mmCIF file of C-alpha atoms in Angstrom:
data_model
loop_
_atom_site.group_PDB
_atom_site.id
_atom_site.type_symbol
_atom_site.label_atom_id
_atom_site.label_comp_id
_atom_site.label_asym_id
_atom_site.label_seq_id
_atom_site.Cartn_x
_atom_site.Cartn_y
_atom_site.Cartn_z
ATOM 1 C CA MET U 6 13.581 11.249 29.124
ATOM 2 C CA THR U 7 14.229 13.826 26.056
ATOM 3 C CA GLY U 8 17.347 16.150 25.845
ATOM 4 C CA THR U 9 15.448 18.553 28.306
ATOM 5 C CA VAL U 10 15.799 19.195 31.854
ATOM 6 C CA ASP U 11 12.216 18.240 34.178
ATOM 7 C CA THR U 12 12.330 20.850 36.800
ATOM 8 C CA ASP U 13 9.012 19.352 38.419
ATOM 9 C CA LEU U 14 10.727 15.762 38.993
ATOM 10 C CA HIS U 15 13.530 17.392 40.567
ATOM 11 C CA PRO U 16 13.262 21.093 41.690
ATOM 12 C CA GLY U 17 16.243 21.428 43.981
ATOM 13 C CA VAL U 18 19.809 20.338 43.327
ATOM 14 C CA ASP U 19 20.834 21.495 39.307
ATOM 15 C CA VAL U 20 23.553 18.819 38.950
ATOM 16 C CA VAL U 21 24.634 15.899 40.689
ATOM 17 C CA CYS U 22 28.241 14.530 39.610
ATOM 18 C CA LEU U 23 29.401 10.747 40.568
ATOM 19 C CA GLY U 24 33.142 9.802 39.819
ATOM 20 C CA GLU U 25 36.128 9.147 41.221
ATOM 21 C CA SER U 26 38.348 12.234 42.053
ATOM 22 C CA MET U 27 42.305 12.178 42.811
ATOM 23 C CA VAL U 28 44.694 14.286 44.340
ATOM 24 C CA THR U 29 46.987 15.022 41.413
ATOM 25 C CA PHE U 30 50.449 16.227 41.398
ATOM 26 C CA LEU U 31 51.721 18.792 38.572
ATOM 27 C CA PRO U 32 55.523 18.911 37.441
ATOM 28 C CA SER U 33 57.349 22.113 38.477
ATOM 29 C CA LEU U 34 59.079 21.951 35.160
ATOM 30 C CA PRO U 35 58.921 20.442 31.555
ATOM 31 C CA GLY U 36 60.575 16.759 31.150
ATOM 32 C CA ARG U 37 59.875 13.248 32.036
ATOM 33 C CA LEU U 38 58.747 12.388 35.315
ATOM 34 C CA ALA U 39 62.471 10.673 36.417
ATOM 35 C CA ASP U 40 63.918 14.433 35.698
ATOM 36 C CA VAL U 41 60.793 16.697 37.517
ATOM 37 C CA PRO U 42 62.338 17.776 40.968
ATOM 38 C CA SER U 43 59.011 18.771 42.386
ATOM 39 C CA PHE U 44 55.483 18.735 42.066
ATOM 40 C CA ALA U 45 52.415 21.005 42.986
ATOM 41 C CA ARG U 46 49.741 19.630 44.541
ATOM 42 C CA THR U 47 45.984 19.906 42.979
ATOM 43 C CA ILE U 48 42.893 17.924 42.451
ATOM 44 C CA GLY U 49 41.823 16.694 39.028
ATOM 45 C CA GLY U 50 38.757 13.963 38.094
ATOM 46 C CA ALA U 51 36.483 14.125 35.124
ATOM 47 C CA GLU U 52 33.206 14.366 36.862
ATOM 48 C CA SER U 53 34.383 16.527 39.979
ATOM 49 C CA ASN U 54 35.928 19.106 37.603
ATOM 50 C CA VAL U 55 32.434 19.297 35.920
ATOM 51 C CA ALA U 56 30.853 19.667 39.418
ATOM 52 C CA CYS U 57 33.300 22.674 40.507
ATOM 53 C CA ALA U 58 33.129 24.161 36.990
ATOM 54 C CA LEU U 59 29.197 24.321 37.369
ATOM 55 C CA ALA U 60 29.505 25.637 40.928
ATOM 56 C CA ALA U 61 31.720 28.309 40.012
ATOM 57 C CA ALA U 62 29.267 29.296 37.327
ATOM 58 C CA GLY U 63 26.446 29.573 39.853
ATOM 59 C CA HIS U 64 24.787 26.452 39.885
ATOM 60 C CA THR U 65 24.157 24.308 43.068
ATOM 61 C CA VAL U 66 25.783 21.130 42.422
ATOM 62 C CA THR U 67 26.378 17.699 44.708
ATOM 63 C CA TRP U 68 29.549 15.419 43.965
ATOM 64 C CA VAL U 69 28.861 11.751 45.100
ATOM 65 C CA SER U 70 31.929 9.320 45.273
ATOM 66 C CA ARG U 71 34.164 7.884 47.796
ATOM 67 C CA VAL U 72 37.284 8.823 49.133
ATOM 68 C CA GLY U 73 39.706 7.473 51.632
ATOM 69 C CA ALA U 74 39.606 7.914 55.549
ATOM 70 C CA ASP U 75 43.355 9.529 54.725
ATOM 71 C CA GLY U 76 44.842 13.141 54.495
ATOM 72 C CA PHE U 77 44.447 12.851 50.501
ATOM 73 C CA GLY U 78 40.788 12.346 51.024
ATOM 74 C CA ASP U 79 40.518 15.256 53.443
ATOM 75 C CA HIS U 80 42.291 17.708 50.953
ATOM 76 C CA LEU U 81 39.873 16.393 47.955
ATOM 77 C CA VAL U 82 36.763 17.312 50.260
ATOM 78 C CA ASP U 83 37.702 20.389 51.180
ATOM 79 C CA ALA U 84 39.139 21.602 47.789
ATOM 80 C CA ILE U 85 35.870 20.442 45.904
ATOM 81 C CA ALA U 86 33.899 22.151 48.948
ATOM 82 C CA ALA U 87 35.653 25.332 48.468
ATOM 83 C CA TYR U 88 34.190 25.658 44.761
ATOM 84 C CA GLY U 89 30.871 25.737 46.505
ATOM 85 C CA VAL U 90 30.161 21.863 45.590
ATOM 86 C CA ASP U 91 28.064 20.251 48.036
ATOM 87 C CA THR U 92 30.104 17.051 49.699
ATOM 88 C CA SER U 93 27.948 15.511 51.927
ATOM 89 C CA GLY U 94 27.181 12.492 49.595
ATOM 90 C CA VAL U 95 30.832 11.558 49.683
ATOM 91 C CA ARG U 96 31.420 8.303 51.520
ATOM 92 C CA ARG U 97 34.731 7.808 53.655
ATOM 93 C CA ASP U 98 36.446 4.454 53.212
ATOM 94 C CA PRO U 99 38.753 3.335 56.095
ATOM 95 C CA ASP U 100 40.275 0.389 54.351
ATOM 96 C CA ARG U 101 40.869 2.011 50.618
ATOM 97 C CA PRO U 102 43.104 4.734 49.964
ATOM 98 C CA THR U 103 42.387 7.873 48.182
ATOM 99 C CA GLY U 104 43.832 7.771 44.566
ATOM 100 C CA ILE U 105 46.299 9.946 43.115
ATOM 101 C CA TYR U 106 48.115 10.631 39.997
ATOM 102 C CA PHE U 107 51.403 12.523 38.501
ATOM 103 C CA ARG U 108 51.525 13.572 35.172
ATOM 104 C CA THR U 109 54.333 15.737 33.258
ATOM 105 C CA ALA U 110 53.776 19.175 31.520
ATOM 106 C CA THR U 111 53.317 17.911 27.968
ATOM 107 C CA ASP U 112 50.120 17.572 25.928
ATOM 108 C CA ARG U 113 48.254 14.103 26.375
ATOM 109 C CA ALA U 114 48.008 13.487 22.924
ATOM 110 C CA THR U 115 52.049 13.714 22.300
ATOM 111 C CA ASP U 116 54.187 10.516 22.758
ATOM 112 C CA ALA U 117 56.164 12.650 25.297
ATOM 113 C CA HIS U 118 53.601 13.207 27.624
ATOM 114 C CA GLU U 119 53.299 10.952 31.012
ATOM 115 C CA VAL U 120 50.901 10.073 33.608
ATOM 116 C CA ALA U 121 51.540 7.403 36.678
ATOM 117 C CA TYR U 122 48.211 6.562 38.337
ATOM 118 C CA TYR U 123 48.240 5.066 41.762
ATOM 119 C CA ARG U 124 44.494 4.192 42.052
ATOM 120 C CA ALA U 125 44.108 0.896 41.924
ATOM 121 C CA GLY U 126 42.207 -0.630 45.056
ATOM 122 C CA SER U 127 41.212 2.927 45.764
ATOM 123 C CA ALA U 128 38.261 3.924 47.795
ATOM 124 C CA ALA U 129 36.312 4.931 44.399
ATOM 125 C CA SER U 130 36.776 1.556 42.916
ATOM 126 C CA ALA U 131 34.956 0.257 45.665
ATOM 127 C CA MET U 132 31.477 2.045 44.875
ATOM 128 C CA ALA U 133 28.465 -0.541 43.764
ATOM 129 C CA PRO U 134 25.200 -0.823 43.238
ATOM 130 C CA GLY U 135 23.804 -0.649 46.904
ATOM 131 C CA SER U 136 26.631 1.605 48.247
ATOM 132 C CA LEU U 137 25.000 4.855 47.289
ATOM 133 C CA SER U 138 22.079 6.262 48.005
ATOM 134 C CA TYR U 139 19.708 7.089 45.247
ATOM 135 C CA ASP U 140 18.282 10.028 47.475
ATOM 136 C CA ASP U 141 21.668 11.443 46.772
ATOM 137 C CA LEU U 142 22.234 10.325 43.061
ATOM 138 C CA TRP U 143 18.525 11.256 41.836
ATOM 139 C CA ALA U 144 18.537 14.860 43.962
ATOM 140 C CA GLY U 145 19.308 16.956 41.279
ATOM 141 C CA ARG U 146 17.794 17.804 37.548
ATOM 142 C CA VAL U 147 20.531 16.091 36.106
ATOM 143 C CA LEU U 148 23.073 13.241 36.699
ATOM 144 C CA HIS U 149 26.511 13.390 35.103
ATOM 145 C CA VAL U 150 28.779 10.205 34.955
ATOM 146 C CA SER U 151 31.648 9.320 32.735
ATOM 147 C CA GLY U 152 32.817 6.205 31.317
ATOM 148 C CA ILE U 153 35.551 6.170 33.627
ATOM 149 C CA THR U 154 33.993 5.388 36.432
ATOM 150 C CA ALA U 155 32.997 1.865 34.853
ATOM 151 C CA ALA U 156 36.528 1.434 34.276
ATOM 152 C CA LEU U 157 37.309 1.164 38.031
ATOM 153 C CA SER U 158 36.300 -2.112 38.857
ATOM 154 C CA ASP U 159 33.795 -4.826 38.605
ATOM 155 C CA ASP U 160 31.324 -3.161 41.033
ATOM 156 C CA CYS U 161 31.887 0.510 39.679
ATOM 157 C CA LEU U 162 30.704 -1.055 35.984
ATOM 158 C CA ALA U 163 27.514 -2.947 37.822
ATOM 159 C CA LEU U 164 26.698 0.592 39.344
ATOM 160 C CA MET U 165 27.049 2.164 35.828
ATOM 161 C CA ARG U 166 24.707 -0.429 34.182
ATOM 162 C CA GLU U 167 22.197 0.393 36.677
ATOM 163 C CA LEU U 168 22.648 4.034 36.646
ATOM 164 C CA THR U 169 22.286 3.791 32.246
ATOM 165 C CA THR U 170 18.897 1.867 32.688
ATOM 166 C CA ARG U 171 16.376 4.000 31.810
ATOM 167 C CA ALA U 172 13.518 3.974 34.877
ATOM 168 C CA PRO U 173 10.659 6.289 35.815
ATOM 169 C CA GLY U 174 11.846 9.574 37.553
ATOM 170 C CA ARG U 175 15.472 8.992 37.007
ATOM 171 C CA PRO U 176 16.885 12.910 36.071
ATOM 172 C CA LEU U 177 18.340 13.351 32.917
ATOM 173 C CA LEU U 178 21.298 11.436 32.487
ATOM 174 C CA SER U 179 24.266 12.907 31.092
ATOM 175 C CA PHE U 180 27.506 10.695 30.201
ATOM 176 C CA ASP U 181 30.699 11.648 28.712
ATOM 177 C CA VAL U 182 32.410 8.740 27.283
ATOM 178 C CA ASN U 183 35.923 9.602 28.108
ATOM 179 C CA HIS U 184 37.434 6.531 26.737
ATOM 180 C CA ARG U 185 40.990 5.995 28.543
ATOM 181 C CA PRO U 186 42.050 2.657 26.951
ATOM 182 C CA GLY U 187 44.818 2.012 29.675
ATOM 183 C CA LEU U 188 42.429 1.628 32.193
ATOM 184 C CA TRP U 189 40.549 -1.291 30.218
ATOM 185 C CA ARG U 190 42.845 -4.140 31.176
ATOM 186 C CA ASP U 191 40.520 -6.536 29.331
ATOM 187 C CA GLY U 192 40.191 -4.759 26.246
ATOM 188 C CA SER U 193 36.477 -4.560 26.637
ATOM 189 C CA GLY U 194 36.197 -0.568 26.803
ATOM 190 C CA ALA U 195 34.803 0.407 23.377
ATOM 191 C CA ARG U 196 32.022 -2.368 23.568
ATOM 192 C CA VAL U 197 30.832 -1.324 27.317
ATOM 193 C CA LEU U 198 30.896 2.164 26.637
ATOM 194 C CA LEU U 199 28.691 2.004 23.522
ATOM 195 C CA GLU U 200 26.238 -0.065 25.520
ATOM 196 C CA LEU U 201 26.520 2.491 28.369
ATOM 197 C CA ALA U 202 26.290 5.616 26.240
ATOM 198 C CA ARG U 203 23.000 4.007 24.492
ATOM 199 C CA GLY U 204 21.343 4.166 27.964
ATOM 200 C CA ALA U 205 21.981 8.166 28.519
ATOM 201 C CA ASP U 206 19.696 10.999 27.617
ATOM 202 C CA LEU U 207 22.276 13.138 26.623
ATOM 203 C CA VAL U 208 26.239 11.865 25.394
ATOM 204 C CA PHE U 209 29.426 13.784 25.106
ATOM 205 C CA VAL U 210 31.919 12.202 22.872
ATOM 206 C CA GLY U 211 35.147 13.275 20.980
ATOM 207 C CA GLU U 212 35.575 12.329 17.109
ATOM 208 C CA ASP U 213 39.082 11.331 17.732
ATOM 209 C CA GLU U 214 37.854 8.661 20.571
ATOM 210 C CA ALA U 215 35.119 7.257 18.676
ATOM 211 C CA ALA U 216 37.171 6.833 15.748
ATOM 212 C CA GLU U 217 39.628 4.763 18.386
ATOM 213 C CA ALA U 218 37.289 3.250 20.218
ATOM 214 C CA TRP U 219 34.441 2.261 17.551
ATOM 215 C CA GLY U 220 36.100 2.817 14.342
ATOM 216 C CA LEU U 221 33.512 5.423 13.431
ATOM 217 C CA HIS U 222 34.646 8.599 11.641
ATOM 218 C CA GLY U 223 32.457 11.732 11.722
ATOM 219 C CA GLY U 224 29.551 13.100 13.704
ATOM 220 C CA ASP U 225 26.832 11.374 11.252
ATOM 221 C CA ALA U 226 28.631 7.933 11.510
ATOM 222 C CA ILE U 227 28.586 8.325 15.494
ATOM 223 C CA ARG U 228 24.955 9.362 15.607
ATOM 224 C CA ALA U 229 24.218 6.245 13.499
ATOM 225 C CA ALA U 230 25.463 4.175 15.966
ATOM 226 C CA LEU U 231 24.044 6.019 19.017
ATOM 227 C CA PRO U 232 20.408 7.068 17.899
ATOM 228 C CA GLU U 233 18.979 6.171 21.560
ATOM 229 C CA PRO U 234 20.118 9.258 23.491
ATOM 230 C CA ALA U 235 18.187 12.301 22.736
ATOM 231 C CA THR U 236 21.059 14.776 22.732
ATOM 232 C CA LEU U 237 24.537 13.881 21.125
ATOM 233 C CA VAL U 238 27.493 16.396 21.344
ATOM 234 C CA VAL U 239 30.306 15.246 19.044
ATOM 235 C CA LYS U 240 33.468 17.484 20.019
ATOM 236 C CA ARG U 241 35.701 17.911 16.824
ATOM 237 C CA GLY U 242 38.896 19.098 18.753
ATOM 238 C CA SER U 243 40.089 22.625 16.948
ATOM 239 C CA ALA U 244 36.965 22.409 14.258
ATOM 240 C CA GLY U 245 34.623 23.012 16.627
ATOM 241 C CA ALA U 246 31.712 20.701 17.930
ATOM 242 C CA THR U 247 28.341 19.500 16.587
ATOM 243 C CA VAL U 248 24.934 18.414 18.392
ATOM 244 C CA TYR U 249 22.337 16.173 17.320
ATOM 245 C CA GLU U 250 19.189 16.803 19.006
ATOM 246 C CA ARG U 251 15.982 14.565 18.294
ATOM 247 C CA GLY U 252 12.622 16.184 18.435
ATOM 248 C CA ALA U 253 13.794 19.745 18.618
ATOM 249 C CA ALA U 254 12.219 22.563 17.188
ATOM 250 C CA GLY U 255 12.886 22.224 13.515
ATOM 251 C CA ALA U 256 13.934 18.885 13.493
ATOM 252 C CA GLY U 257 15.569 17.838 10.377
ATOM 253 C CA ALA U 258 17.451 20.960 9.656
ATOM 254 C CA THR U 259 21.231 22.100 9.932
ATOM 255 C CA VAL U 260 21.816 25.341 11.318
ATOM 256 C CA ASP U 261 24.859 27.025 11.825
ATOM 257 C CA GLY U 262 27.100 28.403 14.855
ATOM 258 C CA GLY U 263 25.268 31.329 15.359
ATOM 259 C CA ALA U 264 23.375 31.562 18.957
ATOM 260 C CA ASN U 265 20.122 32.503 16.838
ATOM 261 C CA GLY U 266 20.537 29.591 14.160
ATOM 262 C CA GLY U 267 20.808 30.100 10.109
ATOM 263 C CA VAL U 268 22.181 28.383 7.337
ATOM 264 C CA GLY U 269 25.578 26.698 8.235
ATOM 265 C CA SER U 270 28.821 24.756 7.100
ATOM 266 C CA GLY U 271 31.193 22.224 8.040
ATOM 267 C CA PRO U 272 34.548 22.241 8.846
ATOM 268 C CA ASP U 273 35.310 22.001 4.991
ATOM 269 C CA GLY U 274 33.329 24.839 3.963
ATOM 270 C CA GLY U 275 30.306 22.482 2.792
ATOM 271 C CA ALA U 276 27.093 22.150 3.845
ATOM 272 C CA ASN U 277 26.979 20.232 7.184
ATOM 273 C CA GLY U 278 23.934 18.159 6.374
ATOM 274 C CA GLY U 279 23.451 14.817 7.815
ATOM 275 C CA VAL U 280 20.322 14.223 9.239
ATOM 276 C CA GLY U 281 19.931 11.500 11.817
ATOM 277 C CA SER U 282 17.030 9.472 13.103
ATOM 278 C CA GLY U 283 16.316 8.215 16.601
ATOM 279 C CA PRO U 284 14.733 4.420 17.119
ATOM 280 C CA ASP U 285 11.456 5.801 16.656
ATOM 281 C CA GLY U 286 12.251 7.528 13.378
ATOM 282 C CA GLY U 287 12.407 11.054 14.551
ATOM 283 C CA ALA U 288 14.668 13.556 12.745
ATOM 284 C CA ASP U 289 17.603 14.970 14.389
ATOM 285 C CA THR U 290 18.198 19.002 14.191
ATOM 286 C CA VAL U 291 22.050 19.255 13.829
ATOM 287 C CA THR U 292 23.629 22.260 14.883
ATOM 288 C CA SER U 293 27.514 22.871 14.581
ATOM 289 C CA VAL U 294 29.570 25.849 16.274
ATOM 290 C CA PRO U 295 33.586 26.730 15.450
ATOM 291 C CA ALA U 296 35.665 26.523 18.155
ATOM 292 C CA LEU U 297 37.354 29.344 19.488
ATOM 293 C CA ARG U 298 41.398 30.477 19.054
ATOM 294 C CA VAL U 299 42.976 29.944 22.136
ATOM 295 C CA ASP U 300 46.411 30.311 23.291
ATOM 296 C CA VAL U 301 46.824 26.771 24.632
ATOM 297 C CA VAL U 302 48.781 26.827 28.503
ATOM 298 C CA ALA U 303 47.420 22.896 28.708
ATOM 299 C CA PRO U 304 44.768 20.800 27.582
ATOM 300 C CA VAL U 305 44.075 18.629 30.526
ATOM 301 C CA GLY U 306 40.401 19.022 31.734
ATOM 302 C CA ALA U 307 39.287 20.980 28.595
ATOM 303 C CA GLY U 308 36.634 18.350 27.683
ATOM 304 C CA ASP U 309 35.104 18.168 31.474
ATOM 305 C CA ALA U 310 34.995 22.480 31.375
ATOM 306 C CA PHE U 311 33.203 21.588 27.756
ATOM 307 C CA ALA U 312 30.692 19.577 29.125
ATOM 308 C CA ALA U 313 30.066 22.035 32.406
ATOM 309 C CA GLY U 314 29.599 24.918 30.051
ATOM 310 C CA PHE U 315 27.187 23.033 27.427
ATOM 311 C CA LEU U 316 25.031 21.778 30.868
ATOM 312 C CA SER U 317 25.285 25.164 32.245
ATOM 313 C CA ALA U 318 23.574 26.675 29.121
ATOM 314 C CA THR U 319 20.836 23.502 28.989
ATOM 315 C CA LEU U 320 19.799 24.132 32.525
ATOM 316 C CA ARG U 321 19.196 27.619 31.619
ATOM 317 C CA GLY U 322 16.984 26.391 28.512
ATOM 318 C CA LEU U 323 19.096 28.155 26.052
ATOM 319 C CA PRO U 324 19.271 27.117 22.387
ATOM 320 C CA ALA U 325 21.445 24.621 20.987
ATOM 321 C CA ALA U 326 23.976 26.999 19.177
ATOM 322 C CA ALA U 327 24.148 28.673 22.407
ATOM 323 C CA ARG U 328 24.999 25.737 24.250
ATOM 324 C CA LEU U 329 27.602 25.010 22.218
ATOM 325 C CA ARG U 330 29.274 28.117 22.412
ATOM 326 C CA HIS U 331 29.182 28.072 26.465
ATOM 327 C CA GLY U 332 31.054 24.823 26.173
ATOM 328 C CA HIS U 333 33.890 26.415 23.754
ATOM 329 C CA LEU U 334 33.964 29.171 26.428
ATOM 330 C CA MET U 335 34.044 27.207 29.435
ATOM 331 C CA ALA U 336 36.552 25.157 27.794
ATOM 332 C CA ALA U 337 39.229 28.266 27.139
ATOM 333 C CA ALA U 338 38.578 28.825 30.543
ATOM 334 C CA THR U 339 40.408 25.673 31.276
ATOM 335 C CA LEU U 340 42.678 25.659 28.060
ATOM 336 C CA THR U 341 44.528 28.798 29.370
ATOM 337 C CA VAL U 342 45.305 27.236 32.909
ATOM 338 C CA PRO U 343 48.073 24.815 33.717
ATOM 339 C CA GLY U 344 45.768 22.780 35.987
ATOM 340 C CA ASP U 345 42.702 20.783 35.381
ATOM 341 C CA LEU U 346 40.246 23.918 36.413
ATOM 342 C CA GLY U 347 40.048 27.365 35.122
ATOM 343 C CA ALA U 348 38.079 29.877 36.519
ATOM 344 C CA PRO U 349 34.996 30.535 34.530
ATOM 345 C CA PRO U 350 33.931 33.905 32.989
ATOM 346 C CA SER U 351 30.907 35.798 34.726
ATOM 347 C CA ARG U 352 27.589 34.866 33.593
ATOM 348 C CA ALA U 353 27.408 38.345 31.946
ATOM 349 C CA ASP U 354 30.659 38.239 29.974
ATOM 350 C CA ALA U 355 29.686 34.723 28.557
ATOM 351 C CA ASP U 356 26.298 35.657 27.571
ATOM 352 C CA ARG U 357 27.990 38.947 26.018
ATOM 353 C CA LEU U 358 30.402 36.833 24.006
ATOM 354 C CA VAL U 359 27.755 33.740 23.239
ATOM 355 C CA ASP U 360 25.229 36.711 21.463
ATOM 356 C CA LEU U 361 28.193 37.998 19.250
ATOM 357 C CA ASP U 362 26.993 36.971 15.609
ATOM 358 C CA ASP U 363 29.410 34.794 13.506
ATOM 359 C CA ALA U 364 31.867 36.984 11.856
ATOM 360 C CA ALA U 365 32.644 38.411 15.538
ATOM 361 C CA TRP U 366 32.801 34.902 17.437
ATOM 362 C CA GLY U 367 35.225 33.831 14.524
ATOM 363 C CA THR U 368 37.964 36.878 15.111
ATOM 364 C CA LEU U 369 38.056 35.903 19.254
ATOM 365 C CA ARG U 370 41.277 35.005 20.606
ATOM 366 C CA LEU U 371 41.452 33.925 24.212
ATOM 367 C CA GLY U 372 44.474 33.509 26.268
ATOM 368 C CA PRO U 373 45.768 33.389 29.916
ATOM 369 C CA GLY U 374 43.989 35.329 32.006
ATOM 370 C CA TRP U 375 41.160 36.469 29.815
ATOM 371 C CA THR U 376 38.186 35.879 32.311
ATOM 372 C CA ALA U 377 39.459 37.992 34.697
ATOM 373 C CA ALA U 378 39.499 40.658 31.842
ATOM 374 C CA THR U 379 36.935 43.973 32.007
ATOM 375 C CA GLU U 380 34.789 43.705 28.682
ATOM 376 C CA GLN U 381 36.893 46.204 27.288
ATOM 377 C CA GLU U 382 40.088 43.866 27.495
ATOM 378 C CA VAL U 383 38.635 40.853 25.941
ATOM 379 C CA ARG U 384 39.463 40.838 22.336
ATOM 380 C CA THR U 385 36.278 41.377 20.606
ATOM 381 C CA PRO U 386 35.360 43.409 17.596
#
């Protein structure tokens, strides 16, 4: 399987997303969890976030999971379905509860950030090989999963190992590493996530999590450790993102953030360079796109939104730089709202912004409410 989507094998659903979603409680005020007087109920889960964003962007999406036969499970299924996601692949568990969590309003990267998970023994942790139908899992052009599922239980890990084993007829497998050290009680997470990523066709990983989990610094080092996926997307935070693609036209070249290609530079202003090679010796095309300037409200869910934007553009057959720009725009939609999910821009508005030249792209600044703005109101030159 290459990094492109096979429309002949899976002509119906665009994307199937597999993973746990939880009812999320957002604080009414900043401060410690001990001091917050009340919380607003919403939903959160890496894979369901991707599903909802893709559905809101006009794609056909199915979410496959397990939830409890309880009120929180009802809320999750109803809320995710309200985005236009097909939830017929969700199983109800009469014996295990739906997971929930509480978090503070502060940035996850700061010491002040608190998250209290109540997911041990959840319905989703009972997902296992044989418990889910491959008619559901392989129904789409893309199957999107993340490393979080593998950390939930031994059964979930066995399922993830099965899904990341290459097999005839498997749809393009998209894997977001999502390293969460707190979920891996035995310290095996880094090794397991690298193993799973090697079985995927498309991998998303942040530079920061690759450094923390694997001791790898920079996109070229990450690619050297992950030569198997046809497409590797390295998220570089405020510096932007880089995609390594094996077998793409012009393989062995480095291109810039312009949606139509060109000669590019890295975050230090020098040549981005670094030509990778896969296990068959094929060279990579390496494309980098700088991040947008965003007035951030909350950072949670931005990585999931980026993956959704990139996948959306992949399904449309757009070039690498355009896929990265769509990822940045979808991330900006989530960064400018307090919850895990932001309303994406219309496809027409997103395409208009993606088509800007490099100079105009670099001047964009997006704040709360930007996706609802008219073409004249979004700040472009």
